[in-house]
Amino acid sequence: DQAAALSARLFGKAFPAPRAACSQSPDCSANGPQARATVPGIPEARGLNPSLLAQLLIPLIRGTGDIPAELRDGRLRAEMDLLRRLSRPRLEVISPNIVPRTPTFCPGCPHRDSSSTLLELRRNLKDPQYMRRVHNRGPVDLVAHGDTGCYTMLMFPPTEQLMHNYSGMGLGGGTGSGIDPFITNKQIVFMGDGTFFHSGQIAISNAIKANQDITFIILENKTTAMTGHQEHPGTELDVLGNRSYIQDIESIVRAMAGTSPLTVEKLSPANREKYRATLERTILRDGVKVIIADKECGITYYRRQAREERRLAREHGGFVPRKTYMNITPEVCENCLECTGATACPGLTVIDTDYGRKIDTDLTWCVNDGACERVRVSNEYGTSVKPCPSFEQVTVIRSRRKRYSLPKMDLDKLPDPVPVHEMGRPGSTWRVHMAGVGGMGIGVVAAILVRAGHKQGYRVVFSDKKGLAIRNGGVYSQIAWVNDRGDDASPGCEQLYPITGLIPHGRADLLLGVDILEAARAIDPREQFRVATPERTAAVLNLHKQPTVATLLGRQDFDPEKLRDEILQHCHPDRSYAKNLSELCEQRLGSKQFVNIMMLGVAYQLGLIPVSASAIGWAIRDTIRRDQRKNIKAFNIGRKLALEPRALPKKPEPLTWQQLLTNKSRVLRKTSWTGKLAAERFEKLVTAAIRNMPDLPERSKYDLALRIYDLMQYEDHHFARRYIELVRKVYQSDSGLRHFAATHAAIWGLAKVMLIKDEPYVAYLLTRYEKKQRDIAKYGVDEANGDRIVYRHHTRPEFSFGKRRIRFNITTTDWMLKIVRRMKWWRRLPGWHAREVAFRDWYIRLLDRIDLQNDYDRAVRILRSADEVCGYREVRYPKMDRVRAAVEAELGSLGRRSS
Ligand code: SF4
Ligand code: SF4
């Protein structure tokens, strides 16, 4: 009987909802007309997805053998089939693609300065050689604690070693104190200022009393950031916003010391060198030590800065006269991942170039706090060394308002869409699942749709997951619109209808994937959502790749195109849409931040959002107070793109070697008075090389032509010719049956070792024509409108005189580098980049030692070994040594075996 009752409530006619449950729901007023419902089934109680319940209950009901008549119409079977289908793990396809997205500190977070310095310091303290040399003592392994606050992010990659355990708010210090009597390690405890006042100070007091050996690192960022920037006793205002007394952390800690020899230091973690030295000195001392890292929360600081920019823009009639960005030059970047490994900043991104994957700054997310540029590395070749010269400050100076750069699109004459969903029938329900990453504006789109639904007269219920939103975590929102205005609905709360937006499995009508990876999670059988079915769900997807922390660290990767294919298999193919709208948005509107609204426009124009133009227009204006015009424009551009996918075509890039030849010849002719001669030589070299290696695959020909160009720039056409001869040597022993894999590896490997990134070459790469054109496009610089772009390159030249080395960390300008790029004669100096030169010559000699005829795979592996060498000097040298040793061992074992 019980099972029959349950089954009737699950899938039978609408049953009266228990009054108690209904009236407890915050959505149910039980007082007004909005509280009526017409949707049959179980109530979608907050936090409980009915599909999960159905999955458990249906087998139970069917097991009773006495199924009520109204459930014998196949509905149970159909529901179970749907649940099984959506839960079936097609994991062999899906699992490699849907990688986890772990949270991290926000761009601009002062914790990043601390953690990045601690990562370097921790490595050094563990290194016996370093400790012997610098401190004349054995290695020190730190035990690290944290608790609840923004610094909880330390638990996740790449800083797991900085927070070994998690207890509860304010309890990190207590955990340190608790284990102190049982270990000899030095300990560090991270704490925020909010936590210090909440309960953290008790642990410091206790540690002082117990004379323990712990360093407390308190980040004083002047707010309780984790929970939404509330005031605390150390801030100027009280919770009501009134001026109040300020308690000073440093004075409190000093007062706690009493008669103990407590060490207290207060300084900014942004001053990396001083901060590192202070940490090292302090941690190695015995007893309780407190370091107060004094730097404002990135969010409050950059909000203030954004307000100031808006004020400036108003003052100047719509433009900011001067704005500085952090830039990475991909040609100079070696993808050594030192910067991402030390910061994991979401302001950094990965890009694919003709020289492989590189790191770049993301214009929309980077706040230019310089933490990635301040990263330093230490290894057996040196300590606290700047890893590369790729970073630079780009300042865009404008004297006028930006000119309108969009083509004529007639955005005011867009036709009304034809709705896909019929919402006229009482009880009709429309559901949307929106997925993105914190900062992409999922909450904003949800707020717009909630307002639009209300405006249209629907019953609206929704569910948001925000959580670690601003810290690069996944965010989703689910909304249901219900037409509950029919005559057949009973008054009051006596009928059931969705009281939460949680979407039962397979019931989403629209999947709005502002982030493709998070959208894929919505269909992943391993996750709780499983919202899509091909019969019902249309997908609107953004193909932009927003890297996860693991992607930035080079540990995991995903392919947006593969994810798209996977998602579209679960959705209605004819109603779905996928495009890299973020890229388009940044190119045309100066920032990716409007992409959410652009996608809303696409979905609306495809008829996938059953609401009137006036309701959604009103909702956008009512929700978004700032940049309203730009948002409305983004919405209309989205609508236009749904109608005409090619309305905003991308600038064509050369794809074939012939196109590259034309393109680069044009650059050569344009950029130098000897350009005509250089272009002719380049054309001759490339055409002859390709004539001599006609069977190479097209991709290899393109790569070869590009590297010939770069080698000419590096030195001259003789040097490029030498490269071609070496490649040809491999080609002659290679075969089309093997797809010329060895020649392809040689094209890449030889260029990698021959293009030594020394001072003149780096200076060239930082100032070359192609780079400037790319930056002009990236930063929306319109030179014809009076805009200018000014560079400050954070370079680090080094000169060796015999055994002496002189290194500068120096900020250079373009004119300086333009002089340096001409100093190719430095390469003739004795000892100039001796280790890189030795590696190059060793690699070239390998061509005579590999055996393409008899051991092709090994030969290819050896030729590819150069790819593993990346970075500059201290970062590069150990890799060169490792690769060389591994290849020599392999060749040696081969020699031994054959003899
Ligand atoms: S070379 Fe290394 S440290 Fe420099 S930008 Fe590239 S990945 Fe980052
Ligand atoms: S400057 Fe570097 S660390 Fe700072 S926000 Fe930009 S990318 Fe992140």
PDB file of C-alpha atoms in Angstrom, residues 2-102:
ATOM      1  CA  GLN A   2       2.796   2.279   0.901  1.00  0.00           C
ATOM      2  CA  ALA A   3       4.547   1.668  -2.424  1.00  0.00           C
ATOM      3  CA  ALA A   4       1.315   2.185  -4.303  1.00  0.00           C
ATOM      4  CA  ALA A   5       0.778   5.479  -2.558  1.00  0.00           C
ATOM      5  CA  LEU A   6       4.293   6.536  -3.360  1.00  0.00           C
ATOM      6  CA  SER A   7       3.959   5.517  -6.984  1.00  0.00           C
ATOM      7  CA  ALA A   8       0.761   7.469  -7.284  1.00  0.00           C
ATOM      8  CA  ARG A   9       2.454  10.504  -5.866  1.00  0.00           C
ATOM      9  CA  LEU A  10       5.426  10.092  -8.116  1.00  0.00           C
ATOM     10  CA  PHE A  11       3.863   9.674 -11.524  1.00  0.00           C
ATOM     11  CA  GLY A  12       0.119   9.575 -11.143  1.00  0.00           C
ATOM     12  CA  LYS A  13      -2.327  12.428 -11.279  1.00  0.00           C
ATOM     13  CA  ALA A  14      -1.622  15.515  -9.285  1.00  0.00           C
ATOM     14  CA  PHE A  15      -2.117  14.829  -5.633  1.00  0.00           C
ATOM     15  CA  PRO A  16      -2.640  17.401  -2.942  1.00  0.00           C
ATOM     16  CA  ALA A  17       0.661  18.548  -1.540  1.00  0.00           C
ATOM     17  CA  PRO A  18       1.094  18.131   2.176  1.00  0.00           C
ATOM     18  CA  ARG A  19       0.193  21.520   3.523  1.00  0.00           C
ATOM     19  CA  ALA A  20       3.004  21.473   6.048  1.00  0.00           C
ATOM     20  CA  ALA A  21       5.689  20.877   3.439  1.00  0.00           C
ATOM     21  CA  CYS A  22       4.220  23.446   1.108  1.00  0.00           C
ATOM     22  CA  SER A  23       3.858  26.194   3.647  1.00  0.00           C
ATOM     23  CA  GLN A  24       7.397  25.642   4.868  1.00  0.00           C
ATOM     24  CA  SER A  25       8.744  26.349   1.461  1.00  0.00           C
ATOM     25  CA  PRO A  26      10.018  29.905   1.121  1.00  0.00           C
ATOM     26  CA  ASP A  27       8.647  29.940  -2.413  1.00  0.00           C
ATOM     27  CA  CYS A  28       5.153  29.214  -1.263  1.00  0.00           C
ATOM     28  CA  SER A  29       3.247  32.110   0.158  1.00  0.00           C
ATOM     29  CA  ALA A  30       0.078  30.033   0.555  1.00  0.00           C
ATOM     30  CA  ASN A  31      -1.483  33.413   0.444  1.00  0.00           C
ATOM     31  CA  GLY A  32      -1.784  34.466  -3.113  1.00  0.00           C
ATOM     32  CA  PRO A  33      -2.593  33.388  -6.583  1.00  0.00           C
ATOM     33  CA  GLN A  34       1.065  32.645  -7.329  1.00  0.00           C
ATOM     34  CA  ALA A  35       0.927  29.693  -4.964  1.00  0.00           C
ATOM     35  CA  ARG A  36      -1.150  27.539  -7.322  1.00  0.00           C
ATOM     36  CA  ALA A  37       0.379  24.710  -9.271  1.00  0.00           C
ATOM     37  CA  THR A  38      -0.566  22.392 -12.044  1.00  0.00           C
ATOM     38  CA  VAL A  39       2.427  20.148 -12.574  1.00  0.00           C
ATOM     39  CA  PRO A  40       1.796  16.600 -11.467  1.00  0.00           C
ATOM     40  CA  GLY A  41       4.431  14.573  -9.666  1.00  0.00           C
ATOM     41  CA  ILE A  42       6.426  14.820  -6.525  1.00  0.00           C
ATOM     42  CA  PRO A  43       7.265  18.208  -5.125  1.00  0.00           C
ATOM     43  CA  GLU A  44      10.746  19.263  -6.122  1.00  0.00           C
ATOM     44  CA  ALA A  45      11.867  19.920  -2.577  1.00  0.00           C
ATOM     45  CA  ARG A  46      14.811  22.266  -2.198  1.00  0.00           C
ATOM     46  CA  GLY A  47      18.069  20.419  -2.747  1.00  0.00           C
ATOM     47  CA  LEU A  48      16.440  17.173  -3.886  1.00  0.00           C
ATOM     48  CA  ASN A  49      16.444  16.331  -7.546  1.00  0.00           C
ATOM     49  CA  PRO A  50      13.264  14.289  -8.193  1.00  0.00           C
ATOM     50  CA  SER A  51      15.111  12.113 -10.687  1.00  0.00           C
ATOM     51  CA  LEU A  52      17.418  10.863  -7.977  1.00  0.00           C
ATOM     52  CA  LEU A  53      14.403   9.967  -5.857  1.00  0.00           C
ATOM     53  CA  ALA A  54      12.618   8.330  -8.778  1.00  0.00           C
ATOM     54  CA  GLN A  55      15.673   6.253  -9.519  1.00  0.00           C
ATOM     55  CA  LEU A  56      15.465   4.786  -6.025  1.00  0.00           C
ATOM     56  CA  LEU A  57      11.712   4.471  -5.744  1.00  0.00           C
ATOM     57  CA  ILE A  58      10.618   3.058  -9.086  1.00  0.00           C
ATOM     58  CA  PRO A  59      12.301  -0.333  -8.578  1.00  0.00           C
ATOM     59  CA  LEU A  60      10.660  -0.448  -5.151  1.00  0.00           C
ATOM     60  CA  ILE A  61       7.229   0.274  -6.596  1.00  0.00           C
ATOM     61  CA  ARG A  62       7.644  -2.238  -9.350  1.00  0.00           C
ATOM     62  CA  GLY A  63       8.779  -4.804  -6.838  1.00  0.00           C
ATOM     63  CA  THR A  64       5.460  -4.652  -4.971  1.00  0.00           C
ATOM     64  CA  GLY A  65       3.681  -6.577  -7.721  1.00  0.00           C
ATOM     65  CA  ASP A  66       0.623  -4.470  -7.111  1.00  0.00           C
ATOM     66  CA  ILE A  67       1.030  -1.444  -9.257  1.00  0.00           C
ATOM     67  CA  PRO A  68      -1.946   0.933  -9.253  1.00  0.00           C
ATOM     68  CA  ALA A  69      -3.931   1.011 -12.482  1.00  0.00           C
ATOM     69  CA  GLU A  70      -3.019   4.590 -13.324  1.00  0.00           C
ATOM     70  CA  LEU A  71       0.673   3.649 -13.339  1.00  0.00           C
ATOM     71  CA  ARG A  72       0.274   0.716 -15.682  1.00  0.00           C
ATOM     72  CA  ASP A  73       0.450   2.907 -18.768  1.00  0.00           C
ATOM     73  CA  GLY A  74       4.211   2.516 -19.250  1.00  0.00           C
ATOM     74  CA  ARG A  75       5.115   5.737 -17.521  1.00  0.00           C
ATOM     75  CA  LEU A  76       7.317   4.076 -14.924  1.00  0.00           C
ATOM     76  CA  ARG A  77       9.164   2.162 -17.595  1.00  0.00           C
ATOM     77  CA  ALA A  78       9.604   5.252 -19.734  1.00  0.00           C
ATOM     78  CA  GLU A  79      10.922   7.249 -16.804  1.00  0.00           C
ATOM     79  CA  MET A  80      13.307   4.500 -15.780  1.00  0.00           C
ATOM     80  CA  ASP A  81      14.537   4.130 -19.360  1.00  0.00           C
ATOM     81  CA  LEU A  82      15.245   7.853 -19.528  1.00  0.00           C
ATOM     82  CA  LEU A  83      17.127   7.801 -16.244  1.00  0.00           C
ATOM     83  CA  ARG A  84      19.146   4.787 -17.333  1.00  0.00           C
ATOM     84  CA  ARG A  85      19.974   6.357 -20.669  1.00  0.00           C
ATOM     85  CA  LEU A  86      21.189   9.582 -19.064  1.00  0.00           C
ATOM     86  CA  SER A  87      23.110   7.743 -16.397  1.00  0.00           C
ATOM     87  CA  ARG A  88      24.811   5.275 -18.653  1.00  0.00           C
ATOM     88  CA  PRO A  89      28.514   5.936 -18.377  1.00  0.00           C
ATOM     89  CA  ARG A  90      29.865   6.478 -21.864  1.00  0.00           C
ATOM     90  CA  LEU A  91      32.905   7.315 -19.847  1.00  0.00           C
ATOM     91  CA  GLU A  92      35.485   6.072 -22.258  1.00  0.00           C
ATOM     92  CA  VAL A  93      34.611   9.054 -24.443  1.00  0.00           C
ATOM     93  CA  ILE A  94      33.674  11.510 -21.812  1.00  0.00           C
ATOM     94  CA  SER A  95      36.165  11.052 -19.006  1.00  0.00           C
ATOM     95  CA  PRO A  96      39.367  12.327 -20.597  1.00  0.00           C
ATOM     96  CA  ASN A  97      37.619  15.498 -21.650  1.00  0.00           C
ATOM     97  CA  ILE A  98      35.685  16.565 -18.604  1.00  0.00           C
ATOM     98  CA  VAL A  99      38.520  17.525 -16.325  1.00  0.00           C
ATOM     99  CA  PRO A 100      37.917  18.884 -12.821  1.00  0.00           C
ATOM    100  CA  ARG A 101      37.971  22.622 -12.260  1.00  0.00           C
ATOM    101  CA  THR A 102      39.574  23.402  -8.925  1.00  0.00           C
TER     102      THR A 102
END
